[in-house]
Structures are given as structure tokens and as C-alpha cells.
CSV table of C-alpha atoms in Angstrom, one decimal:
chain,number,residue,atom,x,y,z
P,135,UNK,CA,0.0,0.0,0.0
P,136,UNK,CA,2.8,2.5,0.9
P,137,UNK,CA,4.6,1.3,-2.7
P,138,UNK,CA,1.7,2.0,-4.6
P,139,UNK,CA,0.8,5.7,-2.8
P,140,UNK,CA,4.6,6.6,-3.4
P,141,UNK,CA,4.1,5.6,-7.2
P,142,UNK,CA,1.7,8.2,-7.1
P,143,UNK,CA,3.0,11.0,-5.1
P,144,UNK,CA,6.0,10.4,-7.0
P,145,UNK,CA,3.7,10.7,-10.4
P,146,UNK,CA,1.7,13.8,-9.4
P,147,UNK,CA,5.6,15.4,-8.5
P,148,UNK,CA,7.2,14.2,-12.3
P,149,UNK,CA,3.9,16.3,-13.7
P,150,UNK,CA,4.8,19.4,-11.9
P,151,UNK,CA,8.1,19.2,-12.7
P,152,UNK,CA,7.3,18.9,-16.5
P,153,UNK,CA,4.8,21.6,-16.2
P,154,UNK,CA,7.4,24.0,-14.8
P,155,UNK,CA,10.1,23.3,-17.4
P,156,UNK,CA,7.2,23.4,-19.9
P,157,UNK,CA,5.9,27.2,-19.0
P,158,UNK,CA,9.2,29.0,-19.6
P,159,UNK,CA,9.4,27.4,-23.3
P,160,UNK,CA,5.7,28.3,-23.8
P,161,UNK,CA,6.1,31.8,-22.6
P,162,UNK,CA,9.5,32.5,-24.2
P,163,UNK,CA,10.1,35.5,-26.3
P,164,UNK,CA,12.1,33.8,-28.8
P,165,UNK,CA,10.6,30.9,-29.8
P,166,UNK,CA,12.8,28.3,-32.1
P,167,UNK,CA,10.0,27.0,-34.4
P,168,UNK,CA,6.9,27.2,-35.3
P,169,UNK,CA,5.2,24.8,-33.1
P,170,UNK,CA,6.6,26.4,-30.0
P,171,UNK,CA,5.2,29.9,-31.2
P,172,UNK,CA,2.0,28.0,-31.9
P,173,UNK,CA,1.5,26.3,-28.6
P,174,UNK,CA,2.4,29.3,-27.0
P,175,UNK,CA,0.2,30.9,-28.4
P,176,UNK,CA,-2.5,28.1,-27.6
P,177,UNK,CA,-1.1,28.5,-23.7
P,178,UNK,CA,-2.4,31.7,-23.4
P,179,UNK,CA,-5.4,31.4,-24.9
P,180,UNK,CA,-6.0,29.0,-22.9
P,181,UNK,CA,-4.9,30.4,-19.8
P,182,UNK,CA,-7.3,33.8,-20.9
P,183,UNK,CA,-10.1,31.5,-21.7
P,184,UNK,CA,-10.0,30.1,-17.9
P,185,UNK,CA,-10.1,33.1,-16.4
P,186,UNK,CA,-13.7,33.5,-18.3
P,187,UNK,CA,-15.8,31.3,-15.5
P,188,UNK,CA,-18.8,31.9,-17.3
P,189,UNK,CA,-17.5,30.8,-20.6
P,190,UNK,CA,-16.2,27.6,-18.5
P,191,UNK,CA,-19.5,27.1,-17.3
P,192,UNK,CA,-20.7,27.5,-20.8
P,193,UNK,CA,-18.4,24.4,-21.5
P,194,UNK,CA,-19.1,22.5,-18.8
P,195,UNK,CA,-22.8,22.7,-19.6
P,196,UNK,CA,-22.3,21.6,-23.6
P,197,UNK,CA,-20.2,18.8,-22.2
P,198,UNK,CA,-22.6,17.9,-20.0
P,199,UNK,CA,-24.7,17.6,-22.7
P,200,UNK,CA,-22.6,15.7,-25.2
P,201,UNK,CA,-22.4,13.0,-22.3
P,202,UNK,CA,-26.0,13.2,-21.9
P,203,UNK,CA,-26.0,12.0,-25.6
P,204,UNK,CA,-24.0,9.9,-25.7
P,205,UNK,CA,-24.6,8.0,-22.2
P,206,UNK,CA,-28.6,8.6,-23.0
P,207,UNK,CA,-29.5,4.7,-22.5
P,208,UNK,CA,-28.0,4.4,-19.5
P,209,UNK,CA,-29.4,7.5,-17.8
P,210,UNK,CA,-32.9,7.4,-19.2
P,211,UNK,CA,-34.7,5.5,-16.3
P,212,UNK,CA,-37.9,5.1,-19.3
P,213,UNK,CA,-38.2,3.9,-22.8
P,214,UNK,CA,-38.9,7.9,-24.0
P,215,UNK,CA,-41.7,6.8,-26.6
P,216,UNK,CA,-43.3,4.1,-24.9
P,217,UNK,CA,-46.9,4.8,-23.5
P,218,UNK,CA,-48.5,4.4,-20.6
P,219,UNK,CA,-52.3,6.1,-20.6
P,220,UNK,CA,-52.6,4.9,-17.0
P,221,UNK,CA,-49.7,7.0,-15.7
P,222,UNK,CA,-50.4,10.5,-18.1
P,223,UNK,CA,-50.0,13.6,-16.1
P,224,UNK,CA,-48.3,12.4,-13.4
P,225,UNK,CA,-45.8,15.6,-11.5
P,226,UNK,CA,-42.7,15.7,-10.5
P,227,UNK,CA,-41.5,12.7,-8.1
P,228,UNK,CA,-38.5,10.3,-7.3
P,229,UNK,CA,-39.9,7.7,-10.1
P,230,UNK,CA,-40.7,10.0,-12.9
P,231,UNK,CA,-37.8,13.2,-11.6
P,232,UNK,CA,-39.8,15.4,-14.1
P,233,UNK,CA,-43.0,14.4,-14.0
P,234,UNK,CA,-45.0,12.3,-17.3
P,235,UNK,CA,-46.6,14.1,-20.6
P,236,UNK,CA,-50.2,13.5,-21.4
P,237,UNK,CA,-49.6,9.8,-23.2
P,238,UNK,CA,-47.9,8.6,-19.7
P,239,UNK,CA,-44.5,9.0,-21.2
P,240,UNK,CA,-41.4,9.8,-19.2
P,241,UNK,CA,-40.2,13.7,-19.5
P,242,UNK,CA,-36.9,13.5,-17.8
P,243,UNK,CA,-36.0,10.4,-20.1
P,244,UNK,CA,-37.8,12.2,-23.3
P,245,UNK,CA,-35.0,15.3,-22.7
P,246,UNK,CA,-32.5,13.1,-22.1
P,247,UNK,CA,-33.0,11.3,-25.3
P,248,UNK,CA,-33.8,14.4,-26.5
P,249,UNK,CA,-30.4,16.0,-26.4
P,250,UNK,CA,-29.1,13.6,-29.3
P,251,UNK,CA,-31.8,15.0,-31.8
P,252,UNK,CA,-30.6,18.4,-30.7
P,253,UNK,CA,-26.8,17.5,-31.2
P,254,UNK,CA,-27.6,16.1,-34.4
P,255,UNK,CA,-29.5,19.2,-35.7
P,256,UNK,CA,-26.7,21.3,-34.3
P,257,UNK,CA,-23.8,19.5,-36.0
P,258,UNK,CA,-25.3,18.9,-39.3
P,259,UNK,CA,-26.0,22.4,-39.7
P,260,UNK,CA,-22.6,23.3,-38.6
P,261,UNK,CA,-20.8,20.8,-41.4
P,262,UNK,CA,-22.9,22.1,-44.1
P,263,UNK,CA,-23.6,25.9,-43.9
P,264,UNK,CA,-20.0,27.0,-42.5
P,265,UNK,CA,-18.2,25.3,-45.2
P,266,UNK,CA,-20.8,26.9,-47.9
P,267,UNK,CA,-20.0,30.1,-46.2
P,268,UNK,CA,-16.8,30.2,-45.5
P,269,UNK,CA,-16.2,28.8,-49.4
P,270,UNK,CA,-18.5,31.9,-51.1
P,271,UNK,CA,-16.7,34.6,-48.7
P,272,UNK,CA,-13.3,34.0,-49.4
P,273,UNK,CA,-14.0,33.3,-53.3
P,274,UNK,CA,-16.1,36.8,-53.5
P,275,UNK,CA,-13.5,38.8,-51.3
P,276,UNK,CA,-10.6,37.3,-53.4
P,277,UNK,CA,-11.8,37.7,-56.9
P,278,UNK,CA,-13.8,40.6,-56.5
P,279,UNK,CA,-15.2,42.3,-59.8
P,280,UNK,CA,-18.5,40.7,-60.9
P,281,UNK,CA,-17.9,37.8,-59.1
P,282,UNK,CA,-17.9,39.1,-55.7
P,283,UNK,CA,-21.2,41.5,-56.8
P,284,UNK,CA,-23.1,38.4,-58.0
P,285,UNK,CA,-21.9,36.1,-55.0
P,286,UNK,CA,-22.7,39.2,-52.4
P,287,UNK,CA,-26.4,39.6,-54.0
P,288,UNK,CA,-27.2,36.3,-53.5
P,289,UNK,CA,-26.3,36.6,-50.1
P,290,UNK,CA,-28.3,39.6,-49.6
P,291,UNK,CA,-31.4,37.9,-50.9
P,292,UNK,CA,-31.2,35.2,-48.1
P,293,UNK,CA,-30.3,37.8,-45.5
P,294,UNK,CA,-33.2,39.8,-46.1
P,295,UNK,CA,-35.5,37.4,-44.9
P,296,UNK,CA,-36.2,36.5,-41.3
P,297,UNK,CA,-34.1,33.4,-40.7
P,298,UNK,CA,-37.0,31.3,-38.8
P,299,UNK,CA,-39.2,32.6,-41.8
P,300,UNK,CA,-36.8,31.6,-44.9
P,301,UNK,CA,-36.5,27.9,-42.8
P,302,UNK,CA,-40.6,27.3,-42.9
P,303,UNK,CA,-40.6,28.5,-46.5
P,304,UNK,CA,-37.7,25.4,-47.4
P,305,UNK,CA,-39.2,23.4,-45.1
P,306,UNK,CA,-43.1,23.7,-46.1
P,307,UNK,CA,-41.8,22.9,-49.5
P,308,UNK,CA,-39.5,20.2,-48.5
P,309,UNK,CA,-42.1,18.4,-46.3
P,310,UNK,CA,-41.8,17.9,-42.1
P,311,UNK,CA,-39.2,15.8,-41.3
P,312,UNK,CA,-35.8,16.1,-39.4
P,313,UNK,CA,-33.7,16.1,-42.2
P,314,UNK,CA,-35.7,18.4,-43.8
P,315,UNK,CA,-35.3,20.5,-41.0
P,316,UNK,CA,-31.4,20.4,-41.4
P,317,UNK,CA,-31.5,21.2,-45.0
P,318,UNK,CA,-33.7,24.3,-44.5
P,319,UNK,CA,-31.8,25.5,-41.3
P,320,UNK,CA,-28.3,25.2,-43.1
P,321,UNK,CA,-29.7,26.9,-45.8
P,322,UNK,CA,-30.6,29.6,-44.2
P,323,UNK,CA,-27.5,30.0,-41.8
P,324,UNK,CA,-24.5,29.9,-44.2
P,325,UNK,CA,-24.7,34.0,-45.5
P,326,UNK,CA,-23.5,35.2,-42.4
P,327,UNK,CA,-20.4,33.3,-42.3
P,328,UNK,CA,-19.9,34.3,-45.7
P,329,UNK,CA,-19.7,38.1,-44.8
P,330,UNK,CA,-17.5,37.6,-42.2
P,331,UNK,CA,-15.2,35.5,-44.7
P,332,UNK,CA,-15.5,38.0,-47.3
P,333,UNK,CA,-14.2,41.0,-44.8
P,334,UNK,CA,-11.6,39.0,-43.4
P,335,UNK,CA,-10.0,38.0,-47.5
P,336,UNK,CA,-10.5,41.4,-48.4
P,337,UNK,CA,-7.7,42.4,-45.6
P,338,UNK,CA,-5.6,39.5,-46.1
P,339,UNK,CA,-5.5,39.3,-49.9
P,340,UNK,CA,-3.1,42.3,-50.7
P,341,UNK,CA,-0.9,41.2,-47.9
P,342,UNK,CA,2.7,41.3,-48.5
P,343,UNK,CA,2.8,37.6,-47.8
P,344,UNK,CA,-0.2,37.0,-50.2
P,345,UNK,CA,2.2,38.9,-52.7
P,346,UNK,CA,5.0,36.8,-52.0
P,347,UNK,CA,2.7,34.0,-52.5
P,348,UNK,CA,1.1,34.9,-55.5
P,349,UNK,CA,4.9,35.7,-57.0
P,350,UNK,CA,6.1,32.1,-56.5
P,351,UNK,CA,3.7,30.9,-58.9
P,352,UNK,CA,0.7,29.9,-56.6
P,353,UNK,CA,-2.7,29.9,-58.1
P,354,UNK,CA,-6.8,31.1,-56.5
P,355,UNK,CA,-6.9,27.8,-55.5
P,356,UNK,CA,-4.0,27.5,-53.4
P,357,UNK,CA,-3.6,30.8,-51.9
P,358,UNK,CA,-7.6,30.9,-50.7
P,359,UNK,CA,-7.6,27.2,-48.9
P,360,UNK,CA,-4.2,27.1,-48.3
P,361,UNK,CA,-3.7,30.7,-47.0
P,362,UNK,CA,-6.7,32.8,-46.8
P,363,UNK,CA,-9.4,30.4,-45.5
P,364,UNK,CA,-7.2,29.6,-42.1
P,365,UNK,CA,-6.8,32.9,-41.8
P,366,UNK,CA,-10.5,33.2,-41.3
P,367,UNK,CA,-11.4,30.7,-39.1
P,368,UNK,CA,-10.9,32.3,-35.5
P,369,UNK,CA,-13.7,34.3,-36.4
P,370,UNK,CA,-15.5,31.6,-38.3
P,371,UNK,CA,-15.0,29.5,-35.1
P,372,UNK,CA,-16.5,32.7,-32.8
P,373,UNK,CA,-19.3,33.1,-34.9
P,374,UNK,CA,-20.2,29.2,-35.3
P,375,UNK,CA,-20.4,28.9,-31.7
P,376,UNK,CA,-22.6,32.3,-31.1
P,377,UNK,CA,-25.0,30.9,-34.1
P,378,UNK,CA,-25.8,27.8,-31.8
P,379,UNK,CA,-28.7,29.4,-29.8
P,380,UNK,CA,-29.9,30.1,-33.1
P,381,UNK,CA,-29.8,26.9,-35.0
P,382,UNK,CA,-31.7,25.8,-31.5
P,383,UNK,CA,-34.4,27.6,-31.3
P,384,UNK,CA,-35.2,27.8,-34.8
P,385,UNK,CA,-35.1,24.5,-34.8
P,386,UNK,CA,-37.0,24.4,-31.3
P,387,UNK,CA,-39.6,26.9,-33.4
P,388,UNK,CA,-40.0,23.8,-36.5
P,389,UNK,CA,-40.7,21.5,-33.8
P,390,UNK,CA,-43.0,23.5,-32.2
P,391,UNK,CA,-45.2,23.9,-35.7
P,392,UNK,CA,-44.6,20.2,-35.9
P,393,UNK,CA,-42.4,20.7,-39.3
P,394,UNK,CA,-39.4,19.4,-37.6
P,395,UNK,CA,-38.9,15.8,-35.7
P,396,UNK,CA,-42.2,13.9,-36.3
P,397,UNK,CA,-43.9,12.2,-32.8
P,398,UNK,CA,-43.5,10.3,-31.0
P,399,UNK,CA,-39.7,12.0,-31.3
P,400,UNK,CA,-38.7,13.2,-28.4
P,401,UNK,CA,-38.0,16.7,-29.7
P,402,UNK,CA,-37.6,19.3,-26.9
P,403,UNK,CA,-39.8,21.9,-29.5
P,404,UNK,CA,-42.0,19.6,-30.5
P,405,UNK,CA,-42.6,18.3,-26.6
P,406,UNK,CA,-43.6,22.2,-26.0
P,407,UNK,CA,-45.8,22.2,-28.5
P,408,UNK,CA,-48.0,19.5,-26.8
P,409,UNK,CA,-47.7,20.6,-23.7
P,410,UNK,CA,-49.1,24.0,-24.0
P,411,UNK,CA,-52.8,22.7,-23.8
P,412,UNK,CA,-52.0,21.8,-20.5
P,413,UNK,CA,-49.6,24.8,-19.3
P,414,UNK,CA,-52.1,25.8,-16.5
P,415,UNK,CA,-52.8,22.7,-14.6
P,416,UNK,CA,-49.6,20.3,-15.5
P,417,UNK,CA,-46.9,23.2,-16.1
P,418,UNK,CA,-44.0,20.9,-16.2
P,419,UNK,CA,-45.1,19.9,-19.4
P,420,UNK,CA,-43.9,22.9,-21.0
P,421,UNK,CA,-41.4,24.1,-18.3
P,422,UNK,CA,-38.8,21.3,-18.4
P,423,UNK,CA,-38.3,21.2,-21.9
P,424,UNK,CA,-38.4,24.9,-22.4
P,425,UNK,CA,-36.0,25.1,-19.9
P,426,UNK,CA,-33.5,22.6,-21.3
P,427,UNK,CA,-33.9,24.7,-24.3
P,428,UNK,CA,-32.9,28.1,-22.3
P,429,UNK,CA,-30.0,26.4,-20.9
P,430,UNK,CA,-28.2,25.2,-24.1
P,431,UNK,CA,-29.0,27.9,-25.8
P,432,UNK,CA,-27.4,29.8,-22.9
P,433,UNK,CA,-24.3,27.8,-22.7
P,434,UNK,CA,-23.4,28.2,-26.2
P,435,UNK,CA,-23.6,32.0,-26.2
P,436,UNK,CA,-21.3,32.0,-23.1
P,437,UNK,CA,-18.7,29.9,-24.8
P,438,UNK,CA,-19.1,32.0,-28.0
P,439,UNK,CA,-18.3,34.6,-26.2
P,440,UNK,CA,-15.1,33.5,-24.2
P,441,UNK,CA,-13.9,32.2,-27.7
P,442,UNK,CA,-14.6,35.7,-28.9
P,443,UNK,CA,-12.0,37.3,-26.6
P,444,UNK,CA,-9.5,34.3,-27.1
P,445,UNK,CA,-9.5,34.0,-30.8
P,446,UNK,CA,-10.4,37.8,-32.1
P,447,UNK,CA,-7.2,39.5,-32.4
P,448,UNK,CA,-9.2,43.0,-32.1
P,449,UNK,CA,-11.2,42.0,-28.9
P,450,UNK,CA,-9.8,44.0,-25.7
P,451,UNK,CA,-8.6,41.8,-23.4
């Protein structure tokens, strides 16, 4: 027993010992490569993003979450679409922690099953509109001319509408469904992304480096993924992460007009929906997935907002 609790106290001591070595080489003024400027530069951004406790908490929360997900059989204590008409209505207690719906469902295990619908909404939409966005912005910012007029009307069209408005138009046409859902709600996010790539290329593409570049016989191609579209992502990143609440709620608001996930789905919108017959007598209908709604929602614009003063070089730290 005393072998083993040396091991670790003699462990814990070789970590701090390689931590303090580690800090001088990540703080130095002259770093030696590129990697050590790099993951100095990670260290304190790090080090500045801890010192955000609400944007931690934002993390902890979304992490939370993604465990939630992923862990969702084994925490669910119900099967979330099974009914039981005998049990409907039933408030909050130690069996059912959130009380039952009006088919004698589970809530607690409907929002914890729940969560993986909303990840799934949320990363789709993420992987196909950022890309889209980030692709037309640095295109129209690097080309300019006629190209970057017709690729900035296009976006001006799409941004003129309401975003939760454009999504029912795709999606009534579409037809209900989840991935229908997607489709519209990437559709209607990507334009904002693009006009924060095309700002961010129109700065960067007469650099001197882009020059230097550009003289060594690189083409478009090269220069905009290869050079131009990193250069954009801090901010892509920032904005991604603020457009979460977003993507929620509108997708929350499809739900809710049942042109989203189709019952017996456990949908946090679409469980609003049918419990706002009952919101006077059986509030917790309404109140506990509304309230996992707020509190993702929430999370993400906290850590948006820590990555905003992290990753934007202009923020004022």
C-alpha cells in the first residue's frame, strides 16, 4: 500500500516538474520554431479562456450535454416513446424526476433522449452551412469584380428574410421531417459566415505575404484554402459557436409547428408544443423542456463569447 501511494505522489511530483520546465518554453520571447510559437500561443489562450468562468461554465454545460448523448440509454430511467395512458399527467416525483406528458411518457427520459436529436440538428448544420460560407466569402473577397457582386447579391437575398421565416418556406416545400429541418436550417444559416469571410479575404488578400505568395507561382486555388481560408477561421469559429442558440431555437420553433422531428420523437420543440394545452394545470409539461432549451441555448452563447476574446485579435482583453 505505501509502494503504490509513493508511485503516485512520485507521479503527481514528475507532472509538476514537467509543467514547470514546460511554461518558460511556452512563454519565451524567442521561440525556435513554429510549433513552440503555436503552442504558446495556444497556452495563453487557454490560460485567458479560464479566467472566463462563465464561458467555462458555458463548457461545462455543452459537455454535460454531449455525455447526456452519448450516455442517454444508460441514464434514461424510461423507454422515451413508450406509453402508458394509466400513468399520463403524473408531477414531479423520485420515479418519474420530471413528471409524465399526457400519453404517460417519461419527460426527464424524453429530454435526455432528447439532447441527441438536438446535437444532431446542431452538427449537421454546422458541417454544411459554415463550409458553404466560408467557401463563397473568401472566393467573393478574393476575386472581387463581378464575381464578388453576383456572390454578395445572392447573399443579400437570403439575408433579407427572417431566418425562422426563410426555414418554414424550405421546409413547407421540403415536407416535415428532421432532415428536412437540417436542409432548410443550413440553408438559411450559411450567409453570415460568408460576410465575415468575405471582410476578413479582403484584408488579407493584398498582404505582403499573399504577394510573396502569389509571385512564387501559386494559383486562387491555393492561396484561398491554403492561406486565406485559415486565416478566417478564429472568427468563423466565434461566430459558429454564437450561431448555436440560433440553429436551437429555430429549430426548437420547427418543432413546435410540428415541421421538424415527427412524434412520438422526443424533440424538446416539438414536446412544447404538446404541452401547451395543459400549461395551467400540469406546467411541467412545458417548463422542463423549455427550460432545457434556455440552458443550451445559454451555454453556447457563453462559450461564444469566451472564444470571442480568445480567438479575435481585435477584442480587448
Amino acid at each position: 500500500m505505501k509502494d503504490t501511494t509513493h508511485s503516485q505522489h512520485g507521479g503527481v511530483t514528475l507532472k509538476l516538474k514537467l509543467l514547470f520546465k514546460l511554461k518558460p518554453w511556452l512563454l519565451s520571447d524567442t521561440p525556435q520554431s513554429a510549433f513552440q510559437a503555436s503552442a504558446g500561443r495556444a497556452y495563453l489562450g487557454l490560460l485567458d479562456f479560464l479566467n472566463n468562468r462563465l464561458a467555462v461554465l458555458g463548457l461545462l454545460i455543452i459537455l454535460a450535454l454531449i455525455s447526456v448523448a452519448v450516455f442517454a440509454p444508460l441514464i434514461a430511467p424510461f423507454d422515451p416513446i413508450q406509453t402508458d395512458l394509466s400513468n399520463r399527467l403524473q408531477p414531479l416525483s423520485k420515479t418519474h424526476f420530471f413528471g409524465t406528458d399526457e400519453m404517460g411518457r417519461d419527460i426527464f427520459s424524453r429530454i435526455v433522449f432528447g439532447s441527441r436529436l438536438t446535437l444532431y440538428v446542431i452538427g449537421l448544420v454546422a458541417i454544411i452551412a459554415a463550409p458553404v460560407g466560408i467557401m463563397v466569402g473568401t472566393v467573393s473577397g478574393y476575386f472581387g469584380g463581378w464575381v464578388d457582386t453576383v456572390l454578395m447579391r445572392i447573399t443579400d437575398i437570403f439575408l433579407a428574410f427572417p431566418k425562422l421565416i426563410l426555414a418554414l418556406a424550405f421546409v413547407a416545400a421540403l415536407g416535415p421531417g428532421i432532415e428536412n429541418a437540417v436542409i432548410a436550417i443550413a440553408i438559411t444559416s450559411w450567409p453570415p459566415y460568408a460576410r465575415i469571410a468575405r471582410a476578413e479575404t479582403l484584408t488579407i488578400r493584398q498582404s505582403d505575404f499573399i504577394n510573396a505568395i502569389r509571385l512564387q507561382g501559386a494559383g486562387p486555388v491555393r492561396i484561398i484554402t491554403g492561406h486565406v481560408m485559415p486565416l478566417c477561421m478564429s472568427s468563423l469559429i466565434v461566430r459558429v459557436t454564437l450561431d448555436m442558440a440560433g440553429i436551437i431555437m429555430t429549430a426548437a420553433g420547427l418543432g413546435f409547428l410540428g415541421l421538424g422531428a415527427q412524434p412520438p420523437s422526443p424533440e424538446w420543440g416539438a414536446m412544447t408544443a404538446s404541452g401547451r394545452a395543459y400549461i395551467l394545470d400540469h406546467w411541467w409539461l412545458i417548463t422542463m423542456p423549455g427550460t432545457a432549451i434556455f440552458m443550451v441555448s445559454l451555454s453556447f452563447n457563453l462559450l461564444g463569447d469566451g472564444l470571442r476574446e480568445v480567438l479575435d485579435p481585435k477584442s480587448e482583453n
